[in-house]
XYZ file of C-alpha atoms in Angstrom:
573
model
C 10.469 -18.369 -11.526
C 11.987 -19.927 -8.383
C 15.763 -18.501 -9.759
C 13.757 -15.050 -10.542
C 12.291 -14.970 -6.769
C 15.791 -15.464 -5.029
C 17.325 -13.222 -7.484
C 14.770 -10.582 -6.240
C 15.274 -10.929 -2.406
C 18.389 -11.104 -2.877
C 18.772 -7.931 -4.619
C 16.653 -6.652 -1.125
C 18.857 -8.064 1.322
C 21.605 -6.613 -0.825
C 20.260 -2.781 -0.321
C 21.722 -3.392 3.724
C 25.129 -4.135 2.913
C 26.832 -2.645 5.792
C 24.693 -4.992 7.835
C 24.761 -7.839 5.292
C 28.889 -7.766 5.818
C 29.004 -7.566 9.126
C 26.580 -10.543 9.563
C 28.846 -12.421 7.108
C 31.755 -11.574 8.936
C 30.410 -13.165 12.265
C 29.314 -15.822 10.256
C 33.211 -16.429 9.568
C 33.679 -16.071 13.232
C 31.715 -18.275 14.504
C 32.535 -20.895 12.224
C 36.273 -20.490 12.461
C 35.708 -20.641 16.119
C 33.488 -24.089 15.844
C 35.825 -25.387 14.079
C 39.520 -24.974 15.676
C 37.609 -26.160 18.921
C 37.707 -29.507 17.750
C 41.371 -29.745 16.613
C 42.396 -28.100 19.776
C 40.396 -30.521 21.561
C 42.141 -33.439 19.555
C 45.775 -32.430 21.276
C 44.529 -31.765 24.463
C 43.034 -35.806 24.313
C 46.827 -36.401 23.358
C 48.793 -34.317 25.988
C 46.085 -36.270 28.229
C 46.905 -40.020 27.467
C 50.234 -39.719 25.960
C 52.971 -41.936 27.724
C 54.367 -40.605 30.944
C 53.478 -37.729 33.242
C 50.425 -35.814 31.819
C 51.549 -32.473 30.431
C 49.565 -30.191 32.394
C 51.194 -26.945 31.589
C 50.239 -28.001 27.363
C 46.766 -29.108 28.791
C 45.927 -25.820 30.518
C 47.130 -23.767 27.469
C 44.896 -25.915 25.223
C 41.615 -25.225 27.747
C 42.167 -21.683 28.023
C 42.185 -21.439 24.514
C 38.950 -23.669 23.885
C 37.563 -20.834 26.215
C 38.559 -17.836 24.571
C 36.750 -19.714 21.457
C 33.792 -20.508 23.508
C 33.327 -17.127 24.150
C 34.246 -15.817 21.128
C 31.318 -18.425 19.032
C 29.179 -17.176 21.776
C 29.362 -13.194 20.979
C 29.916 -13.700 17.112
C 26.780 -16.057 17.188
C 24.530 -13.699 19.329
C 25.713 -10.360 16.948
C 25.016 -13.164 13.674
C 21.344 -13.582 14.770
C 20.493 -9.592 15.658
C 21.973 -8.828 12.172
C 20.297 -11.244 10.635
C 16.856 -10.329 12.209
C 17.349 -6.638 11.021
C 17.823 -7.438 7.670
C 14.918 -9.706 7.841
C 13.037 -6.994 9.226
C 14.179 -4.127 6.983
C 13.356 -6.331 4.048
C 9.453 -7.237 5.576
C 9.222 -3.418 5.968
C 10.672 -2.302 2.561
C 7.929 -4.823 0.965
C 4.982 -3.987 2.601
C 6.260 0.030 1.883
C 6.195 -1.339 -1.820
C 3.139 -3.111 -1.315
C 1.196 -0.529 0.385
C 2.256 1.740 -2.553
C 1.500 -0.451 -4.936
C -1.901 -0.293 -4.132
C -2.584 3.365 -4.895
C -1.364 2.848 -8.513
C -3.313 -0.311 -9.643
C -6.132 0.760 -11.405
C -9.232 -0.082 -10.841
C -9.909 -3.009 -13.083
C -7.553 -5.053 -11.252
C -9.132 -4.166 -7.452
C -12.544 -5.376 -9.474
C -11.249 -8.599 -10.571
C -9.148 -9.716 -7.854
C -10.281 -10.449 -4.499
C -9.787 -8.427 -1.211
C -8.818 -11.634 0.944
C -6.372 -12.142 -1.556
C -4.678 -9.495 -1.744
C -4.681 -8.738 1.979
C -3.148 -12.381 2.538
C 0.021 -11.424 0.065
C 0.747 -8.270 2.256
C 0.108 -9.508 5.611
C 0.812 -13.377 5.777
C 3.132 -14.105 2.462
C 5.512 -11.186 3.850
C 5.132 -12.662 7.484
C 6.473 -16.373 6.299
C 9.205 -14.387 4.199
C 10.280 -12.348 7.060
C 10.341 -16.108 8.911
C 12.112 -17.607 6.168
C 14.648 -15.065 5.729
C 15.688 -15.216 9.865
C 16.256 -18.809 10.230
C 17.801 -18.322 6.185
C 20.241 -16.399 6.820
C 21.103 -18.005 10.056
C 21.633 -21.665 8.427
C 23.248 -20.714 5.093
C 26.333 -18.389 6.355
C 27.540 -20.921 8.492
C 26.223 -24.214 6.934
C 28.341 -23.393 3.637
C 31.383 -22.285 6.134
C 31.366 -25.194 8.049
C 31.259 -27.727 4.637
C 33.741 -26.263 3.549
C 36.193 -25.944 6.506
C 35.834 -29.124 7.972
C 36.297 -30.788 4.445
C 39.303 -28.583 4.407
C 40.807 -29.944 8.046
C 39.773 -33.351 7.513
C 41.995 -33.713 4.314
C 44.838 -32.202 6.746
C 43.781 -34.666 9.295
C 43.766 -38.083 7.251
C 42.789 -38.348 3.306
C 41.420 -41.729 4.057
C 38.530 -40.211 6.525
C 38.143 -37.175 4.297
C 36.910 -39.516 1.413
C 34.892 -41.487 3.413
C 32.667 -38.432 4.645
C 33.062 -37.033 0.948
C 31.846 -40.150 -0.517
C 28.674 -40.264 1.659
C 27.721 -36.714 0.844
C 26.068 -37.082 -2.644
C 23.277 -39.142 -0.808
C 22.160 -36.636 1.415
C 21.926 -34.011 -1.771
C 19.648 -36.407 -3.081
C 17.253 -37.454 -0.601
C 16.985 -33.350 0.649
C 16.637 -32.215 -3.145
C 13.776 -35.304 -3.790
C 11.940 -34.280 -1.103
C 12.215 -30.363 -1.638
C 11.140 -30.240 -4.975
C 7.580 -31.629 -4.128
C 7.395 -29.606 -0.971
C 7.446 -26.155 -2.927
C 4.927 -27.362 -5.155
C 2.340 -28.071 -2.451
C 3.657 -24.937 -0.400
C 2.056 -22.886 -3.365
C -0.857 -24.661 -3.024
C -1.632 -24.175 0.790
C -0.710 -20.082 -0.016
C -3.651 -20.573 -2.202
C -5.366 -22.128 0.409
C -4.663 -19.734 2.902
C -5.846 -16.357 1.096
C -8.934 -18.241 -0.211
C -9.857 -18.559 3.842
C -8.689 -15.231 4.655
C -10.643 -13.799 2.146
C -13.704 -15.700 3.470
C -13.446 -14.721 6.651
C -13.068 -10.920 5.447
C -16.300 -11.135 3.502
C -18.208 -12.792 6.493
C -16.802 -10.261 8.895
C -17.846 -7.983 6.641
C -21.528 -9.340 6.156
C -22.173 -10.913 9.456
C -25.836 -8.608 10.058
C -26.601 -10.084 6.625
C -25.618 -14.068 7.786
C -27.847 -13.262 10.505
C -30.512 -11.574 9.029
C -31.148 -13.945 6.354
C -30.209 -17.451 9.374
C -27.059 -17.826 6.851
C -25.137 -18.820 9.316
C -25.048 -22.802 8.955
C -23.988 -22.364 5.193
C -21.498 -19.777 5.979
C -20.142 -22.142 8.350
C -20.189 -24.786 6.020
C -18.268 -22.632 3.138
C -15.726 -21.928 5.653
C -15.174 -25.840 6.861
C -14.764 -26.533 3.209
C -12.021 -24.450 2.488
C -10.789 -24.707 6.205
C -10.527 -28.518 5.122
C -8.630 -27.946 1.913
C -5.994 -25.792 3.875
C -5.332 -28.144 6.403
C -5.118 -30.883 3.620
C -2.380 -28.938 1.650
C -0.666 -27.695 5.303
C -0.635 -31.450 5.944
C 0.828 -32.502 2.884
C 3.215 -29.974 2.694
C 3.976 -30.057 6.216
C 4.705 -33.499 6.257
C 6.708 -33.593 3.187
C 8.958 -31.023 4.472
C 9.368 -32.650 8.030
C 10.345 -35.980 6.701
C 13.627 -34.328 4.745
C 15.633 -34.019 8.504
C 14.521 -37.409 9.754
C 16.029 -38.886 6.102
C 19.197 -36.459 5.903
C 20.009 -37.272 9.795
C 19.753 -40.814 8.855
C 22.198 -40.554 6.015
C 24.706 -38.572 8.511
C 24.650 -41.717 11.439
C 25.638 -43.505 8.365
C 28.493 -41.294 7.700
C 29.166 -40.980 11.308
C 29.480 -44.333 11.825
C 31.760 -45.160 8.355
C 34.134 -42.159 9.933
C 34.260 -44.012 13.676
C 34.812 -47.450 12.133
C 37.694 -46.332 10.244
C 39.099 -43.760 12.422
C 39.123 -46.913 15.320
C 41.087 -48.848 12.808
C 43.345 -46.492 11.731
C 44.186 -45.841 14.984
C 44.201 -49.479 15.923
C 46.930 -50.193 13.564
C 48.834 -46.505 14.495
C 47.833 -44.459 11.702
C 46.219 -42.018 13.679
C 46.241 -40.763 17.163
C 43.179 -41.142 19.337
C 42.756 -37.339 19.742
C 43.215 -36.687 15.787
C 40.358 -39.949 15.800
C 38.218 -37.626 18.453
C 38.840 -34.389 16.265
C 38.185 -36.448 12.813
C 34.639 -37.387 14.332
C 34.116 -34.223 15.475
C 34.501 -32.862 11.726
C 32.512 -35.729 10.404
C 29.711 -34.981 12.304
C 30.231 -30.502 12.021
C 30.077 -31.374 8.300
C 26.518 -33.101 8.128
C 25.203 -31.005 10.558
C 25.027 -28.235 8.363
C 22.700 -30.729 6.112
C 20.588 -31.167 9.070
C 19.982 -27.622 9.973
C 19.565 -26.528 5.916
C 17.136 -29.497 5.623
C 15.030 -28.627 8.771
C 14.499 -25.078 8.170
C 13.844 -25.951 3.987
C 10.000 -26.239 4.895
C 10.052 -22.105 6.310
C 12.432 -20.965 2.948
C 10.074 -22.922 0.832
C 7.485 -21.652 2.182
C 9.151 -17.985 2.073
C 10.046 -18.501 -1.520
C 6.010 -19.475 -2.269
C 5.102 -16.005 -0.326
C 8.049 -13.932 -1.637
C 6.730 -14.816 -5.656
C 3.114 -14.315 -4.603
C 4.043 -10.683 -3.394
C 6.346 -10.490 -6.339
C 3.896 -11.286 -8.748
C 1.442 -8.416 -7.145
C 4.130 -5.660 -7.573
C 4.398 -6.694 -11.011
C 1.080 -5.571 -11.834
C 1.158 -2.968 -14.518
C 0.157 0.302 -13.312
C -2.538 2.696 -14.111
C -0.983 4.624 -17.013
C -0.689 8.013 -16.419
C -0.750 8.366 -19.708
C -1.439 12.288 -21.484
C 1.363 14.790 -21.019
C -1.138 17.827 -20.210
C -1.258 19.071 -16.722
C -4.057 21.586 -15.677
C -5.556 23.384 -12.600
C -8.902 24.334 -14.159
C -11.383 23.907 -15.915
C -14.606 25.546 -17.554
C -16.605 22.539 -17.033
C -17.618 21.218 -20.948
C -18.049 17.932 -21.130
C -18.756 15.864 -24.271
C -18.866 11.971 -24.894
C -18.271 11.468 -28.857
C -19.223 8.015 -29.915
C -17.737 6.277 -26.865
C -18.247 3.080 -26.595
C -16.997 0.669 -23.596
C -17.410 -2.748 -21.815
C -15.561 -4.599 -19.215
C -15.882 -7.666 -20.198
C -15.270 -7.347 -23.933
C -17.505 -10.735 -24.995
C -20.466 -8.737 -23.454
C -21.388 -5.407 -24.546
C -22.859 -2.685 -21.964
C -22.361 1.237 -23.245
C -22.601 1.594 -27.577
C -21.765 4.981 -29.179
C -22.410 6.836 -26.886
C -22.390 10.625 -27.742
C -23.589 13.825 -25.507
C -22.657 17.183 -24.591
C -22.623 18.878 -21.121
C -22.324 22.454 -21.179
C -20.514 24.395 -18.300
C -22.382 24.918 -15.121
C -25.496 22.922 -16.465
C -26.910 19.922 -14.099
C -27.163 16.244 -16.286
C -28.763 13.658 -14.410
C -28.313 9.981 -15.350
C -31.367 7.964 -14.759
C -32.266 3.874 -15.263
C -32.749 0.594 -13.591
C -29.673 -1.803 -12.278
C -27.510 -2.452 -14.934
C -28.062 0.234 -16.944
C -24.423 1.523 -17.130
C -24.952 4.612 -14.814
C -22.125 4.569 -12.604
C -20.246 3.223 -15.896
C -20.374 6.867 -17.164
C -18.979 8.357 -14.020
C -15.991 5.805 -14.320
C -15.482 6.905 -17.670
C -15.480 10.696 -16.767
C -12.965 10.303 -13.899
C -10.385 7.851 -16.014
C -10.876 4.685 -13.903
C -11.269 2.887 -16.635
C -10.598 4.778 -20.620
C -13.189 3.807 -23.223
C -12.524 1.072 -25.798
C -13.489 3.484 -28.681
C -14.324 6.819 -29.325
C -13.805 9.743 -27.047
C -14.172 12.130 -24.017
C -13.557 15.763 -24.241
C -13.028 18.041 -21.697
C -13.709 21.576 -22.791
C -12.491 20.142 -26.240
C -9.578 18.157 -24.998
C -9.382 14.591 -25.024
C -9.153 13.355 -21.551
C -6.626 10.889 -22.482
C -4.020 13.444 -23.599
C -4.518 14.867 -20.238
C -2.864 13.073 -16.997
C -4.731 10.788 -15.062
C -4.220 12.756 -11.802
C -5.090 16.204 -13.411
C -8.524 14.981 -14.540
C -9.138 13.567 -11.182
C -8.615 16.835 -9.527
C -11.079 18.806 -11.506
C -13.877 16.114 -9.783
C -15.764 16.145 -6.391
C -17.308 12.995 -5.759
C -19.833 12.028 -3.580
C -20.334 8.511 -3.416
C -23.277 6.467 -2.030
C -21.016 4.090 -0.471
C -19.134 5.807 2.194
C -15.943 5.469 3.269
C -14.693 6.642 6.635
C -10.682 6.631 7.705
C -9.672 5.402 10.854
C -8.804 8.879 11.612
C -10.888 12.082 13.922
C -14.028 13.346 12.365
C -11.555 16.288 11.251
C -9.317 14.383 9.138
C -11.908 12.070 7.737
C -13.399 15.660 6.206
C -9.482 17.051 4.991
C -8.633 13.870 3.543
C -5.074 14.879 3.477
C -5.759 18.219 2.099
C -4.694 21.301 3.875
C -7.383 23.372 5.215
C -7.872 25.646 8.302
C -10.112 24.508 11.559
C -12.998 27.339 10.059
C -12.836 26.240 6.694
C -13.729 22.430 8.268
C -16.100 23.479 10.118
C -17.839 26.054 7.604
C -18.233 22.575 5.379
C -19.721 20.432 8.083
C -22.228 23.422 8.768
C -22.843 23.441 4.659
C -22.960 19.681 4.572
C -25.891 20.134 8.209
C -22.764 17.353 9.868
C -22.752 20.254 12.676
C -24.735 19.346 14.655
C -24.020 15.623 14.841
C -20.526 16.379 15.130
C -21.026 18.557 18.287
C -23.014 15.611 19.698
C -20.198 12.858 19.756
C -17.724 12.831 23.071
C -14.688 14.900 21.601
C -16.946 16.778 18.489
C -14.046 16.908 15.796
C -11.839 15.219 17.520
C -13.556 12.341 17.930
C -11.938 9.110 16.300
C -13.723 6.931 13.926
C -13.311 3.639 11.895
C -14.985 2.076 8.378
C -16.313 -0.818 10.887
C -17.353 2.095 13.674
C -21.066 1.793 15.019
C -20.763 5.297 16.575
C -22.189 6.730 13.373
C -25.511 5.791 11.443
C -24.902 5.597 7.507
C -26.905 8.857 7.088
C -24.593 10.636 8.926
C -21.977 8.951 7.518
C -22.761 10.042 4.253
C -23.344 14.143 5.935
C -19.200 13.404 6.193
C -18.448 12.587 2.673
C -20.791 15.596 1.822
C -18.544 17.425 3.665
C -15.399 16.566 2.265
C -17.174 17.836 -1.288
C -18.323 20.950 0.468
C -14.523 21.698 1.935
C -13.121 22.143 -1.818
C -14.617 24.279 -4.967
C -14.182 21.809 -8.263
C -15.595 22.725 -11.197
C -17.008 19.501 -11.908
C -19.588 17.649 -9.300
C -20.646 13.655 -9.465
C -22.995 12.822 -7.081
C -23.402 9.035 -6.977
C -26.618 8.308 -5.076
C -25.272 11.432 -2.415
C -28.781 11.586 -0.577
C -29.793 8.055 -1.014
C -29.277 7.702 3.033
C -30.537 10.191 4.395
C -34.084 11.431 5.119
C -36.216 13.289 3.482
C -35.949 16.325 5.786
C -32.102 16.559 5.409
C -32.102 15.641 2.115
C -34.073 18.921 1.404
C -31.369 20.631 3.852
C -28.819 19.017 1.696
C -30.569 19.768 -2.028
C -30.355 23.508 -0.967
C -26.834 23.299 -0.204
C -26.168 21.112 -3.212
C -28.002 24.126 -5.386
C -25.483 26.549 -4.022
C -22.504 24.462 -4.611
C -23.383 23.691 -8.187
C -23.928 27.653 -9.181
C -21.343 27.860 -12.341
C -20.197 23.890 -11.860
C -21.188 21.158 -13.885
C -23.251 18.031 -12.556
C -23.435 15.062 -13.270
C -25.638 13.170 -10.540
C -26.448 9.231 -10.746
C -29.888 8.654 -8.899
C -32.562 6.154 -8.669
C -35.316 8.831 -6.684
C -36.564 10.526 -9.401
C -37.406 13.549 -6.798
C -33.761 14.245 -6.619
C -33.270 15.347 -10.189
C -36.529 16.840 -11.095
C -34.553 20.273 -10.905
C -31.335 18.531 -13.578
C -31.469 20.870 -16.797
C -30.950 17.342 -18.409
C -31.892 14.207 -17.603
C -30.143 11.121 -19.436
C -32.721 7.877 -19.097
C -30.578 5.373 -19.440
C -31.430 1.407 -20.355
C -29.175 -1.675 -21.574
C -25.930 0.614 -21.917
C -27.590 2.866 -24.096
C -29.316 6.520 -23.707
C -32.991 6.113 -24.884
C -33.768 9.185 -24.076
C -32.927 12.707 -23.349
C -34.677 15.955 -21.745
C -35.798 18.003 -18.615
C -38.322 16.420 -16.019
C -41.465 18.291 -17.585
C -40.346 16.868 -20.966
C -39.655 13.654 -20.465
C -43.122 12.751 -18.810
C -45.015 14.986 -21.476
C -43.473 11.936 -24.033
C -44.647 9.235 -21.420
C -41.880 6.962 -22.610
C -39.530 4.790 -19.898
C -38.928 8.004 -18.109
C -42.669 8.478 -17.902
C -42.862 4.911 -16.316
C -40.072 5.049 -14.024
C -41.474 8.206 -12.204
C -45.079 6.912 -11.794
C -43.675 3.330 -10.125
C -42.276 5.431 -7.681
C -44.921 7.704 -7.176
C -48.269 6.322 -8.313
């Protein structure tokens, strides 16, 4: 897996070549630069304490030089690091772009099953500490794998004898940086596991603080949160610390290799193999070749930690899609609806909805009545494809659904939901949605949906911004939006999901007479725990354990005095 992650970012990095070269090429600048410094440096040391006068005219030639190469490390350095941040960058972006995307084509079963925090903390922080990773990366591995290589190349010009001794050395560093890395990315993973576990508990207590309060939560909630706020800073700590002690053992190794190089350079020179100033460029070398260890090794904790992150995200575009499965595309519909002996669970050791059959004629009003549990809104998931039954089938006006496409179904449905969902976006778009309607056609479906005149009340009426966590709107009105939205289009077929269940009983009148106008010629389907709102249904499904016991209008229904019966007199005995 750690092979197939750096195969995969690097196949991302590779999509900026132009900038990709260009960084590699200062990469070769700047290390070619570092590294004819030190040779030019050597002779200068020479023309300095060679016997005689001092050649000045050499020595000024050799200084001007060193500054042209100054400069030149300088520039090539500064243009290595802006090209490496905008690939960094480029590659953050094109990954949350993928991300973000990604979302809109998981299906629904895996939003159920897989928690918000969680997936939040793989788009936010895991492409953060990749971004991270990538900078200092790139920085340390162009010119750390350079600068091996060159100064092993001038240092077996220099002297053989000095080469080996650094080249000897070398295998001990590999292993102490390797020992330590391979434990550090296993308890990187672990703090990323850490980390979305507390984002995603601080998500769900932002999200339910009136709740902690209500209900003086707020000592256990703080107690959850220490726990896993103790776990993460256990795994930081270990993994932290692992990775910090791989430069203080590396640098060790390279004083050891420093010190071999000076104690033989000083006696080759002592007994005139060498000159001092090829001693002084030899120890430059020695030391330009482990630094590269040092840096690799002290940025290893941020790439493991990128390479952790980079999987994590990885693994959540690798998610199968919803299949879009059914090669039929179509605008419209007459509105027939039939389950034939569908059956359907989602979790397959426990059974919830058993051959199921029914039949909902065009423009006819079904109602689907029960307590908690029941399998309700289980039947509207069904209808709109979020999840396909596990047997059986749904027809719409005699075709099975599944031979139709996913996104063709969907736009045959107008759903109002009982939870409400509100854009950060003006009152306007939150009723468009992205669809394309004019200013009159808005506001005809506010006045339809009676939002008008709570619109007109806020500061800038339809322009006014809102949020999901806004307190500017109660969830009545709230729910007058999503009405809206419903009341802006003209599908064929209607699910109402609890639409009025926030609202009072004045406006939900309002809204039942608008609702009767809408569904003239469109079928209904309309999930609803106050019996009073489907008293009007043509049908009315009473629905218990997964299964339809029974079936009929209101007047029906209570002339058997069966569960129907009892469920309308607990509400209105």
């Amino acid at each position: 897996m750690y092979k197939n992650t750096l195969k995969r970012i690097a196949s991302l990095v590779l999509k900026y070549k132009f900038s990709f070269m260009l960084s590699l090429i200062c990469a070769f600048l700047y290390t070619l630069s570092s590294l004819v410094i030190p040779l030019i440096t050597g002779k200068a040391i020479d023309f300095v304490i060679a016997e005689g006068n001092v050649d000045f005219q050499s020595l000024l030639r050799m200084l001007f030089f060193i500054a042209l190469l100054a400069l030149l490390s300088f520039i090539s350095s500064y243009l290595m690091a802006r090209l490496n941040n905008r690939i960094s960058y480029l590659v953050s972006r094109r990954m949350r772009d993928l991300s973000f995307s990604k979302l809109s084509k998981l299906p629904l079963s895996y939003l159920d099953s897989h928690q918000t925090g969680d997936t939040l903390s793989r788009i936010v922080s895991d492409i953060d500490n990749l971004s991270d990773g990538l900078i200092l990366g790139f920085s340390q591995l162009f010119t750390g794998i350079m600068t091996i290589l060159g100064t092993l190349i001038l240092l077996f010009n220099l002297s053989w004898i000095l080469a080996s001794v650094v080249l000897l050395v070398t295998p001990l560093s590999f292993f102490v940086a390797s020992f330590i890395s391979s434990r550090t990315n296993r308890m990187y993973r672990r703090m990323a596991e850490d980390r979305a576990r507390q984002t995603e508990c601080i998500d769900e207590m932002v999200r339910m603080d009136d709740e902690v309060k209500i209900y003086h939560g707020k000592r256990k909630a703080e107690e959850i949160f220490d726990k896993i706020n103790e776990d993460y800073a256990a795994s930081s700590f270990k993994a932290t610390f692992f990775s910090s002690i791989t430069n203080p053992s590396t640098r060790f190794v390279n004083s050891v290799v420093y010190a071999l190089t000076a104690l033989t350079g000083a006696l080759l020179a002592i007994n005139g193999r060498i000159s001092v100033g090829l001693m002084t460029s030899a120890l430059s070398y020695a030391n330009q070749y482990t630094k590269p260890f040092n840096e690799i090794t002290g940025v290893i904790a941020e790439f493991q930690n990128a390479i952790v992150s980079a999987s994590r995200v990885f693994s959540l575009l690798d998610e199968k899609d919803e299949e879009t499965e059914g090669e039929v595309e179509i605008s419209s519909s007459e509105g027939d609806v039939a389950f034939d002996d569908v059956s359907f669970s989602y979790n397959k050791d426990q059974k919830l909805i058993e051959n199921f059959s029914f039949k909902a004629l065009s423009g006819r009003h079904v109602a689907i009545v029960g307590p908690t549990g029941a399998g309700k809104t289980t039947i509207i998931n069904l209808l709109m494809r979020f999840y396909d039954a596990d047997k059986g089938r749904i027809l719409l006006d005699g075709k099975d659904i599944t031979s139709i496409n996913r996104q063709s179904v969907r736009r045959l449905f107008g759903m109002v939901l009982q939870d409400t969902y509100i854009r950060n976006a003006t009152v306007r778009e939150n009723i468009l949605m992205g669809r394309s309607f004019s200013d009159e056609d808005v506001i005809k479906a506010a006045r339809l949906s009676h939002a008008e005149g709570f619109i007109e009340r806020l500061p800038n009426g339809y322009d006014t911004v809102l949020s999901d966590e806004s307190s500017a709107l109660s969830q009545g009105e709230r729910q007058l939006l999503s009405i809206a939205r419903i009341m802006l289009s003209l599908p064929p077929i209607l699910i109402l999901d609890e639409a009025t269940s926030s609202i009072d009983t004045r406006t939900e009148l309002l809204i039942q007479n608008s609702f009767s106008h809408l569904m003239q010629g469109r079928t209904t389907f309309s999930v609803a725990h106050r019996l009073s709102t489907v008293e009007n249904a043509d049908t009315i499904l009473v629905m218990k354990d997964g299964a339809v016991i029974e079936m009929g209008n209101h007047k029906e229904l209570l002339a058997r005095k069966g569960f129907y019966y009892e469920l309308y007199r607990s509400q209105f005995a």
